[in-house]
Tab-separated table of C-alpha atoms in Angstrom:
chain	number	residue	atom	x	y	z
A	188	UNK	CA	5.399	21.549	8.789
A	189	UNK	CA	5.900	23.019	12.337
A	190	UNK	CA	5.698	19.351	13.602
A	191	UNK	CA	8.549	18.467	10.558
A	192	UNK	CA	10.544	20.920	11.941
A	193	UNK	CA	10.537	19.910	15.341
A	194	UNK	CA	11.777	16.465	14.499
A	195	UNK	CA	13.985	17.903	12.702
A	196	UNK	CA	15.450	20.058	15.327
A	197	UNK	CA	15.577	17.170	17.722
A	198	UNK	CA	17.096	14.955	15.437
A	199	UNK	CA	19.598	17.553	14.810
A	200	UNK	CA	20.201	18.501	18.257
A	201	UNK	CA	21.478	14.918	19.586
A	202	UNK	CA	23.477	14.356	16.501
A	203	UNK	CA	25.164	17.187	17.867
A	204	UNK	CA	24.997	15.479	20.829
A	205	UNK	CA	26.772	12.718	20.198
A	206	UNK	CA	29.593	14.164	17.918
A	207	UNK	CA	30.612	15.726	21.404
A	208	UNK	CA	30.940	12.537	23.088
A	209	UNK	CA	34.706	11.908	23.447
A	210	UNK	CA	36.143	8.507	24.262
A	211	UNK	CA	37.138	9.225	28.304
A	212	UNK	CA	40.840	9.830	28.642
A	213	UNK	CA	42.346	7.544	30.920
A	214	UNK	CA	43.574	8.760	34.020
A	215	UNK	CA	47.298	9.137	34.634
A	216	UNK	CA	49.098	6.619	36.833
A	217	UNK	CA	50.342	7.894	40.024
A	218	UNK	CA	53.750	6.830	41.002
A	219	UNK	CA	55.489	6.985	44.396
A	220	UNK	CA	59.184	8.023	44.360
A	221	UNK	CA	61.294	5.380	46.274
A	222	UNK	CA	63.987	6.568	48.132
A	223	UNK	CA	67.443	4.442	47.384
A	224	UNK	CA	71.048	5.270	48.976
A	225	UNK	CA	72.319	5.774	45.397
A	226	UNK	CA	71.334	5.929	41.849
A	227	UNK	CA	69.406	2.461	40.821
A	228	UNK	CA	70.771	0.913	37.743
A	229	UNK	CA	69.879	-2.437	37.316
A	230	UNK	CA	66.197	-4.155	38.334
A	231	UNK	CA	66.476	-7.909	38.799
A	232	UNK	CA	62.862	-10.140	40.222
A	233	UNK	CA	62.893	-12.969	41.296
A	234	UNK	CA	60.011	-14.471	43.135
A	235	UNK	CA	59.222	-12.548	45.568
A	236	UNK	CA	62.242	-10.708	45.654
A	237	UNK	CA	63.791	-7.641	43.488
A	238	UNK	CA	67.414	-6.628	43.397
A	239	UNK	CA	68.198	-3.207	42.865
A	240	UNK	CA	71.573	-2.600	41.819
A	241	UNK	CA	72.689	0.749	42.727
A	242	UNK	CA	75.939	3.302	41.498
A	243	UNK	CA	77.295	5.214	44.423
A	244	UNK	CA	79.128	7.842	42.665
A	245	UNK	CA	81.032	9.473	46.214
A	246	UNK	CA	81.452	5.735	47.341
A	247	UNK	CA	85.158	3.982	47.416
A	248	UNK	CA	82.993	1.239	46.326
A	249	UNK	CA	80.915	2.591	43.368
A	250	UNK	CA	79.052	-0.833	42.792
A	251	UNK	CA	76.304	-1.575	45.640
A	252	UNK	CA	73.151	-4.430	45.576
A	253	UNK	CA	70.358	-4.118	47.557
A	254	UNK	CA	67.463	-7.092	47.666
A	255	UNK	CA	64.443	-6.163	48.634
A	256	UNK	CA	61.621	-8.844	50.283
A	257	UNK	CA	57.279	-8.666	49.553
A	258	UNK	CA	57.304	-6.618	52.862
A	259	UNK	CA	59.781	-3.920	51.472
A	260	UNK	CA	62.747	-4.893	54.161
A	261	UNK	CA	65.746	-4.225	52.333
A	262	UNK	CA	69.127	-6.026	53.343
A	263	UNK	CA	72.637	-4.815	51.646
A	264	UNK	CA	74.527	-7.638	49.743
A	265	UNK	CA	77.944	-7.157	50.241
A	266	UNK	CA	80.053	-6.512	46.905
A	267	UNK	CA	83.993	-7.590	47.191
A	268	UNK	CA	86.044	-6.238	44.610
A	269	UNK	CA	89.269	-7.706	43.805
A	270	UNK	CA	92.830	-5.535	45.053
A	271	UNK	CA	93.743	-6.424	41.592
A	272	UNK	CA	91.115	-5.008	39.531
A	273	UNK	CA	91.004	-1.632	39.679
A	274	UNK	CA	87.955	-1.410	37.089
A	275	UNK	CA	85.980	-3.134	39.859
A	276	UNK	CA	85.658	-0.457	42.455
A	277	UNK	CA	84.345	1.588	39.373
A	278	UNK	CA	82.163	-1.081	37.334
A	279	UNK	CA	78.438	0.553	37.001
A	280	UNK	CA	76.248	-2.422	36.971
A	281	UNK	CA	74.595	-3.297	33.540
A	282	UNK	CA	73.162	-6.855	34.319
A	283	UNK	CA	72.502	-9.162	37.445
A	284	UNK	CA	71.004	-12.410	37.263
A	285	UNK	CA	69.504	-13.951	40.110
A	286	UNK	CA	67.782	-17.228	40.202
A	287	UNK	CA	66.699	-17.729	44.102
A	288	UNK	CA	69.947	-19.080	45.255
A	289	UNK	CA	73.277	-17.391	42.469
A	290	UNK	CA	73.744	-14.126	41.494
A	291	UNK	CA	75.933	-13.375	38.056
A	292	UNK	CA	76.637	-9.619	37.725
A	293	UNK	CA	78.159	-8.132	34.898
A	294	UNK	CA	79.930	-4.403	35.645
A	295	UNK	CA	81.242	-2.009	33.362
A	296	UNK	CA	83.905	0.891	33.913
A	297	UNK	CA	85.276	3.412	30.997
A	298	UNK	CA	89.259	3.237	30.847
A	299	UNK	CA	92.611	3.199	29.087
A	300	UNK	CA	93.962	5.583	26.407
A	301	UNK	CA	90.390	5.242	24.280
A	302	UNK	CA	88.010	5.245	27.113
A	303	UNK	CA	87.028	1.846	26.339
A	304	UNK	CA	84.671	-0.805	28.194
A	305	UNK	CA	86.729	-2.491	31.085
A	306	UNK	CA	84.355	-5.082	31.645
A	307	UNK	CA	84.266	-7.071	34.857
A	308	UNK	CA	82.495	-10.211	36.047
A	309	UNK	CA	81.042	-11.033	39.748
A	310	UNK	CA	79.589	-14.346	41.026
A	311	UNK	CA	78.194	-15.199	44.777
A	312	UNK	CA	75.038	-15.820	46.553
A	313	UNK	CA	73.350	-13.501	48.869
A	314	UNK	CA	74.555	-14.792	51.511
A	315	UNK	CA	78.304	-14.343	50.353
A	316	UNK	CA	77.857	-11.415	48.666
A	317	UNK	CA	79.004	-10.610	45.129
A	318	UNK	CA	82.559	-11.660	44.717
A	319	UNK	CA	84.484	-10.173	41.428
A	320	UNK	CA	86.328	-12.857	39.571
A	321	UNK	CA	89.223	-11.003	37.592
A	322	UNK	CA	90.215	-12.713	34.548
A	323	UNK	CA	92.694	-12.410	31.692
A	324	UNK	CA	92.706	-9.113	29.537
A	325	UNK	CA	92.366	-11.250	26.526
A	326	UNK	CA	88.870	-12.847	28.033
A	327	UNK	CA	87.077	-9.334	27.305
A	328	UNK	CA	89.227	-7.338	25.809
A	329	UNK	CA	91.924	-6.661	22.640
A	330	UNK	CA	91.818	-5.325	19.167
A	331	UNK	CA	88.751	-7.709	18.442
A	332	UNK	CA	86.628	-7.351	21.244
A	333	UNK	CA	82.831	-6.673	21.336
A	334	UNK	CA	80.278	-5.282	24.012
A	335	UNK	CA	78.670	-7.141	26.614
A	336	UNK	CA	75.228	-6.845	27.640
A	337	UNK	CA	73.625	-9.415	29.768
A	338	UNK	CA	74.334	-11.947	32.278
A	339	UNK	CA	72.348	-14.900	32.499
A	340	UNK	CA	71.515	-18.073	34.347
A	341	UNK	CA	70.047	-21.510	33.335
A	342	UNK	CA	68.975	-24.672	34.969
A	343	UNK	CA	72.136	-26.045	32.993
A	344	UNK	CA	74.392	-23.612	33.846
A	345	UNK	CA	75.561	-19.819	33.680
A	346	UNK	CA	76.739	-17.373	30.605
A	347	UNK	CA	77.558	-13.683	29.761
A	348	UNK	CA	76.535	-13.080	26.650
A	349	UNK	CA	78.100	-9.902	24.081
A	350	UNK	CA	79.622	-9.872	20.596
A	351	UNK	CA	83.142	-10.317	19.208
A	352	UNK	CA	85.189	-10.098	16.166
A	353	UNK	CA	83.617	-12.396	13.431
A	354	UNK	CA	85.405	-15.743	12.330
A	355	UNK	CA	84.864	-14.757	8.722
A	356	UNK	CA	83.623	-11.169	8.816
A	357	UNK	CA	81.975	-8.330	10.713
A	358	UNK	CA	81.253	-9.481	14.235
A	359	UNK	CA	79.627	-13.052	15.760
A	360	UNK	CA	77.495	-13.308	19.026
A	361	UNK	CA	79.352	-14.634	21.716
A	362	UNK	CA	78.499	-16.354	24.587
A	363	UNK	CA	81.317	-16.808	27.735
A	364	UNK	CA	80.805	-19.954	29.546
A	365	UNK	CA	82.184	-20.681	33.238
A	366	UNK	CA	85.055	-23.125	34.177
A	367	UNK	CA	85.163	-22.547	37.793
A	368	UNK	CA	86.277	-18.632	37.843
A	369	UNK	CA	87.600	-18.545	34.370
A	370	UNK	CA	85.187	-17.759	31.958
A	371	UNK	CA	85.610	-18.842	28.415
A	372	UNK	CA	84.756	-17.992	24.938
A	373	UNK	CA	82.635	-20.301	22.772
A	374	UNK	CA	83.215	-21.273	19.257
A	375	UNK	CA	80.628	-19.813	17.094
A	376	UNK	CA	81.770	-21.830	13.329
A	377	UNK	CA	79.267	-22.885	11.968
A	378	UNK	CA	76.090	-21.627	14.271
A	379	UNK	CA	73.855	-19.050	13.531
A	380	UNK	CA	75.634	-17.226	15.824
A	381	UNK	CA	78.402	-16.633	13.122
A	382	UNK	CA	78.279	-13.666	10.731
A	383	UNK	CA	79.069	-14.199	7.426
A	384	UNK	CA	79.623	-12.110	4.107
A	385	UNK	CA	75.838	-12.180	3.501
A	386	UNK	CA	74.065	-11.837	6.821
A	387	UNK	CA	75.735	-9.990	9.602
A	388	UNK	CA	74.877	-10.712	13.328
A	389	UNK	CA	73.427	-7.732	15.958
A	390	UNK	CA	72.901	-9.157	18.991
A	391	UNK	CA	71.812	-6.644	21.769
A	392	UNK	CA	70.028	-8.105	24.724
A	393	UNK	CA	69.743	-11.534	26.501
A	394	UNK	CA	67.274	-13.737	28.811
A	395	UNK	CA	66.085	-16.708	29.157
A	396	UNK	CA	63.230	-19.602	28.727
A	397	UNK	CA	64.008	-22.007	30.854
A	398	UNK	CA	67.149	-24.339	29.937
A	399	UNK	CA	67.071	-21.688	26.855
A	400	UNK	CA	69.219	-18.554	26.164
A	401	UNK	CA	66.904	-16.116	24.189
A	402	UNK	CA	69.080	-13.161	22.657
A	403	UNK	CA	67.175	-10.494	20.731
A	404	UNK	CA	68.553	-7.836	18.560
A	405	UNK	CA	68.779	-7.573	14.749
A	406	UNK	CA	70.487	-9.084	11.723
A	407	UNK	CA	71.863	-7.145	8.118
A	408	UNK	CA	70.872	-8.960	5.063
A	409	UNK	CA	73.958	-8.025	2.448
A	410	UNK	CA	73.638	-8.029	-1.289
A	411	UNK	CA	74.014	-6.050	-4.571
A	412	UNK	CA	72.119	-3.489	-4.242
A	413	UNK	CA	70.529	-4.657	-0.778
A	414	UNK	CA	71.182	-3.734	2.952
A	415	UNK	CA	68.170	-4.795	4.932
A	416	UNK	CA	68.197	-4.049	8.600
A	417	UNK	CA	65.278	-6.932	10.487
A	418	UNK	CA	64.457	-7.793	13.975
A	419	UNK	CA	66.015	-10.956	15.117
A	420	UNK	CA	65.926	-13.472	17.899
A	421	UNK	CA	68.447	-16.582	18.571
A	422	UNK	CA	67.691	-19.085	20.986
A	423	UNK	CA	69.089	-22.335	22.429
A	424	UNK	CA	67.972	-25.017	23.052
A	425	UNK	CA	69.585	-25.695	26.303
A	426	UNK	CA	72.380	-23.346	27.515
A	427	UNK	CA	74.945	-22.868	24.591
A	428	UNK	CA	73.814	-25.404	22.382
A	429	UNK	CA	70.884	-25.680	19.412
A	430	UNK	CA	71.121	-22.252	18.203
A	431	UNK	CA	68.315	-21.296	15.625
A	432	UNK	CA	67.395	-17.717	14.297
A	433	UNK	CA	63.878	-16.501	14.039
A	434	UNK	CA	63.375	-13.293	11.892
A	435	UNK	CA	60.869	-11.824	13.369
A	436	UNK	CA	57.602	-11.264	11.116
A	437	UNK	CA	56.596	-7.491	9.517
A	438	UNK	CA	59.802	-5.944	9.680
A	439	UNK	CA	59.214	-2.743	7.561
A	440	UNK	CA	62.512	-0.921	6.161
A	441	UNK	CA	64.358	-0.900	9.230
A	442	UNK	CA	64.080	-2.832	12.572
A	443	UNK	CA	65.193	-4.114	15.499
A	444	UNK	CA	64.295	-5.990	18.675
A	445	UNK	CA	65.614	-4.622	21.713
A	446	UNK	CA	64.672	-5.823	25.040
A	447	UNK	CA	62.415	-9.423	25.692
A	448	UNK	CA	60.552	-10.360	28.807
A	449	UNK	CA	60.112	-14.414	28.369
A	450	UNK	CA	58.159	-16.988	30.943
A	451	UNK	CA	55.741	-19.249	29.018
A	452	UNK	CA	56.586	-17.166	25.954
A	453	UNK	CA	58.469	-14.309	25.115
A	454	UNK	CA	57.579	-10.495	23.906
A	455	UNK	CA	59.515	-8.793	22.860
A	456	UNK	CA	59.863	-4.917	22.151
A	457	UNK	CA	61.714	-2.725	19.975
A	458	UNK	CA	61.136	-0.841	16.694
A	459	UNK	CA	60.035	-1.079	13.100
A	460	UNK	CA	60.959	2.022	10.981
A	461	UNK	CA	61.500	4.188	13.886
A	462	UNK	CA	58.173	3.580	15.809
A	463	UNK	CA	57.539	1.200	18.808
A	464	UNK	CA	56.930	-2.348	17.667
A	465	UNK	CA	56.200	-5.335	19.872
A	466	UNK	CA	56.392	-9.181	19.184
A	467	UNK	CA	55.322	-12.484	20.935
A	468	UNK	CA	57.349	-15.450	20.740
A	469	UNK	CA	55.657	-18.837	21.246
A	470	UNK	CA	57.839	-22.193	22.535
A	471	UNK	CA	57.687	-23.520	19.101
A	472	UNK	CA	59.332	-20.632	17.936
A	473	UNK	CA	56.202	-18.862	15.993
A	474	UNK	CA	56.191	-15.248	16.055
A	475	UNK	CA	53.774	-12.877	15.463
A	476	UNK	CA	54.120	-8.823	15.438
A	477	UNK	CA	51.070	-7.316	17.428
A	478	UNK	CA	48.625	-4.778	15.701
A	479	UNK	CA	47.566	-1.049	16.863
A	480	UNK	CA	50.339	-0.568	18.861
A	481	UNK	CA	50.725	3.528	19.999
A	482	UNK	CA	52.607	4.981	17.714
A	483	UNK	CA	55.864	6.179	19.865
A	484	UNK	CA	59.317	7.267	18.335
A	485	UNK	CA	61.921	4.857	18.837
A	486	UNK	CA	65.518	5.852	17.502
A	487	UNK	CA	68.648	3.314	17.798
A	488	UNK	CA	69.826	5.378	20.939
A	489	UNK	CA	66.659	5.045	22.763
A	490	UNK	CA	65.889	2.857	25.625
A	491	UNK	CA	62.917	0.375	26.118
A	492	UNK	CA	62.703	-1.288	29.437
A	493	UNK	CA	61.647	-4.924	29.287
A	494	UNK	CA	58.296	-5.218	28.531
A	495	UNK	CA	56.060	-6.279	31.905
A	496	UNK	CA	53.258	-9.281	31.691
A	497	UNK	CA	50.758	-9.508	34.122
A	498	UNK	CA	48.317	-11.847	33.764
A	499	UNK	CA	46.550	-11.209	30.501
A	500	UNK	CA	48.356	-7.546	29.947
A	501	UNK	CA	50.950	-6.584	28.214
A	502	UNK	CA	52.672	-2.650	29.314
A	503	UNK	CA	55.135	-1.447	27.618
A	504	UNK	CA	56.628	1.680	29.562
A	505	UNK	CA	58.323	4.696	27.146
A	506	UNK	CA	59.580	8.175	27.712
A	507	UNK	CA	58.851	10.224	24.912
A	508	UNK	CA	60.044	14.013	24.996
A	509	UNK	CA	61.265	12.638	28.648
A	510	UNK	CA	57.427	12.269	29.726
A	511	UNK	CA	56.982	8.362	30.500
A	512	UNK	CA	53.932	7.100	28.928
A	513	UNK	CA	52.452	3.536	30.728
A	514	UNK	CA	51.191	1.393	27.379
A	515	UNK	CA	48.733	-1.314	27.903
A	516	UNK	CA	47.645	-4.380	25.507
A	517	UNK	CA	44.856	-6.201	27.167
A	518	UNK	CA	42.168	-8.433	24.853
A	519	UNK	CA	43.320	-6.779	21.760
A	520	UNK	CA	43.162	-3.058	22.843
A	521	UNK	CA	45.645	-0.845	23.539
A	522	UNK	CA	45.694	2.132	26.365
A	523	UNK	CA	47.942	5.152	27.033
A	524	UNK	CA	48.387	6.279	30.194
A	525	UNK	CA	50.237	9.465	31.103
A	526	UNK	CA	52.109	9.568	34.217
A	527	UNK	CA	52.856	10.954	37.215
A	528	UNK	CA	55.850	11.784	38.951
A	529	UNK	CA	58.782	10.027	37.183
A	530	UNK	CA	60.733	11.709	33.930
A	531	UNK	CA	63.074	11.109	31.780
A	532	UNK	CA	64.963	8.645	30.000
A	533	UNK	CA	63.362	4.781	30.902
A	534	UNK	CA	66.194	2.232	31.299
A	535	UNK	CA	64.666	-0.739	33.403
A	536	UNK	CA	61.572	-2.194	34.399
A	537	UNK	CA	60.366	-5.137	37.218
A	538	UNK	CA	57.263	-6.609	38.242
A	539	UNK	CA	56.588	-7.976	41.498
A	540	UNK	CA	53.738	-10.815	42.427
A	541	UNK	CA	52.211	-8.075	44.093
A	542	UNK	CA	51.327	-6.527	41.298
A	543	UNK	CA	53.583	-3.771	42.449
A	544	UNK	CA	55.931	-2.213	39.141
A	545	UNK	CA	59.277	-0.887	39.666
A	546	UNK	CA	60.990	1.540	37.263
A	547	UNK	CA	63.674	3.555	37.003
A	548	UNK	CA	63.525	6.619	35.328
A	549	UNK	CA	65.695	9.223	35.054
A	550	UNK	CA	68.177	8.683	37.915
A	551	UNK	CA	65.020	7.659	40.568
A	552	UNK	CA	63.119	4.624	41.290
A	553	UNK	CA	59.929	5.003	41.255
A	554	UNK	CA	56.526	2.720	42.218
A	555	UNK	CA	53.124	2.149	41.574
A	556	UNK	CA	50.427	-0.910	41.515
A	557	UNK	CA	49.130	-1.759	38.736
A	558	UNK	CA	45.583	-2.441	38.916
C-alpha cells in the first residue's frame, strides 16, 4: 500500500507539474525612435530606398519628402508648389508612388465653406523634385465628387485612383489617367467598376501587381430584405483595362478589406465582423481567408498599415487600446508580440531588404529589425 501510495504521489506531483507549464510568452520587440524634421505621413519602398513623406506644420511649405538610402543617408527632395494653388502649400501627403526613377504624390488640404477635400496632384523624379500639377476644379471636385486615396504607378503607365458619383446610382470607382499634366477621368459603364441598383461599389485602397491595378475595399449587396456588407478586390489586367471583382471568401455579417501589400501575390488585411481578418490573393485570382488569426478589434474608423512579407512571414502590425501589437503568420502559426516604444494609432508600414521595418505610429517613426 505504502509503495501504491508513493506512485501515486509521484504521479500526482508531475501532473501538477506539467499543468504549470505555460507556453513562453514571446518577448516584446524593441523599437528605436527615428528622429524626422517633421511629422512622417506617408512610407513609400522601393528597392533599397524608402521615402518618408513628412507634414511640417510651422513650415510655409507644409508638404516635405525625404528618401532615405540602405546606409540611412537621407537627401531632401525638393517639393514646388504651384503660385496658383493655394491648397498646395497645405496638402498633407496621403500617397506617393515611387518606382526607381517617377514619383506620383497625391496631397490633401481641408477648405472652402464645408471644409471639404482640396485635393492636389504632384509628379517629378528625385532629381527634379516633386512638381504640383494644378488642374481644373471640375477634375476633383463639384457636387459629385468622391475621395481619393492612392496614387499609383505601372509599367504601362500612371493613375490616381478614388470614387465618384455613380453613372446609375450610389458612387463608381474611379480611376484618373494622365495626358501630359492633365489628368482625366475614366469611363466606368459597363465595368465592374460601376455601381448599380443591386451592388454598390466601396473602393478604399490601391496598389499594384505588376502591369495590374489591385484596389481593395468592399462591395453592398442590395435586395428586399438584404444589405450585405463583403470584402472586395478589383483588379486590372493592365493599367485601366480588364477589370474583374473577386469577393473575397468567408465574409461573415460584415466586412471589408482595407489595405493590400502585393508582389508575387497579394494579402490583404482588413476585417470580418469587427475583428482583424487577413486574405491572400494568388495571380489567378484565387483567394483564400487565413485561419487563427489574433483576434484584434477592427472598427470602420480604424487603421491597418499594409501588411509586411518577408520571406515566408506574414506581420500584420495593430494598435489596440493605442498599444501596437507586432502579429506574425509563419508555417501556419500565428505570434503576438507586444511592443516597445511606439503608441498609438498605426497608419503606415515599410519594409526594407534589410530586413529593417519602418512604422509610423502615433506622430513618430519608429524602427526595428525583424529577425
Amino acid at each position: 500500500m505504502r509503495r501504491l501510495a508513493a506512485v501515486a504521489i509521484l504521479v500526482l506531483a508531475t501532473l501538477t507539474a506539467c499543468s504549470d507549464d505555460k507556453t513562453p510568452t514571446p518577448s516584446p520587440v524593441a523599437w528605436t525612435k527615428v528622429d524626422t524634421p517633421a511629422e512622417p505621413v506617408t512610407l513609400t519602398a522601393h528597392g533599397d530606398q524608402l521615402l518618408i513623406g513628412l507634414r511640417h506644420r510651422g513650415a510655409k511649405v507644409v508638404p516635405e519628402l525625404l528618401m532615405q538610402d540602405s546606409t540611412g543617408k537621407r537627401t531632401p527632395i525638393t517639393v514646388i508648389p504651384n503660385p496658383a494653388s493655394p491648397y498646395a502649400f497645405e496638402a498633407i501627403w496621403y500617397s506617393i508612388a515611387y518606382d526607381g526613377k517617377q514619383l506620383l504624390a497625391l496631397g490633401g488640404a481641408a477648405g472652402g465653406a464645408h471644409s471639404n477635400t482640396r485635393w492636389t496632384v504632384w509628379s517629378g523624379t528625385p532629381q527634379t523634385g516633386l512638381i504640383e500639377q494644378p488642374q481644373d476644379f471640375f477634375t476633383f471636385g463639384g457636387q459629385t465628387a468622391g475621395d481619393l486615396y492612392s496614387a499609383v504607378i505601372t509599367p504601362s503607365g500612371r493613375a490616381l485612383l478614388g470614387s465618384w458619383g455613380g453613372v446609375v446610382t450610389g458612387n463608381d470607382a474611379m480611376v484618373w489617367l494622365s495626358q501630359g499634366n492633365k489628368w482625366t477621368r475614366q469611363d466606368p459603364t459597363k465595368t465592374v467598376l460601376q455601381s448599380t441598383p443591386n451592388l454598390l461599389v466601396g473602393p478604399g485602397f490601391g496598389t499594384t501587381l505588376g502591369e495590374s491595378i489591385v484596389i481593395v475595399g468592399s462591395q453592398v449587396r442590395l435586395a428586399p430584405g438584404v444589405v450585405a456588407q463583403e470584402a472586395a478586390v478589383w483588379r486590372s489586367t493592365k493599367l485601366n483595362s480588364g477589370w474583374t471583382r473577386i469577393v473575397l471568401p468567408e465574409p461573415g455579417k460584415r466586412s471589408q478589406a482595407n489595405t493590400a501589400t502585393c508582389a508575387k501575390d497579394c494579402v490583404i488585411s482588413g476585417y470580418v465582423d469587427g475583428r482583424l481578418a487577413i486574405w491572400q490573393l494568388d495571380p489567378a485570382g484565387t483567394a483564400k481567408r487565413l485561419q487563427g488569426v489574433p483576434s484584434v478589434p477592427v472598427g470602420d474608423k480604424d487603421k491597418l498599415p499594409p501588411p509586411v512579407v518577408d520571406g515566408g512571414k506574414i506581420i500584420q502590425i495593430v494598435a489596440q487600446d493605442n498599444k501596437v501589437k507586432v502579429l506574425t503568420y509563419q508555417d501556419g502559426h500565428w505570434t503576438v508580440q507586444d511592443s516597445q516604444g511606439p503608441d498609438g494609432q498605426v497608419t503606415d508600414a515599410a519594409l526594407m531588404p534589410d530586413h529593417k521595418l519602418y512604422l509610423i505610429a502615433g506622430t513618430s517613426l519608429w524602427q526595428t529589425t525583424l529577425s
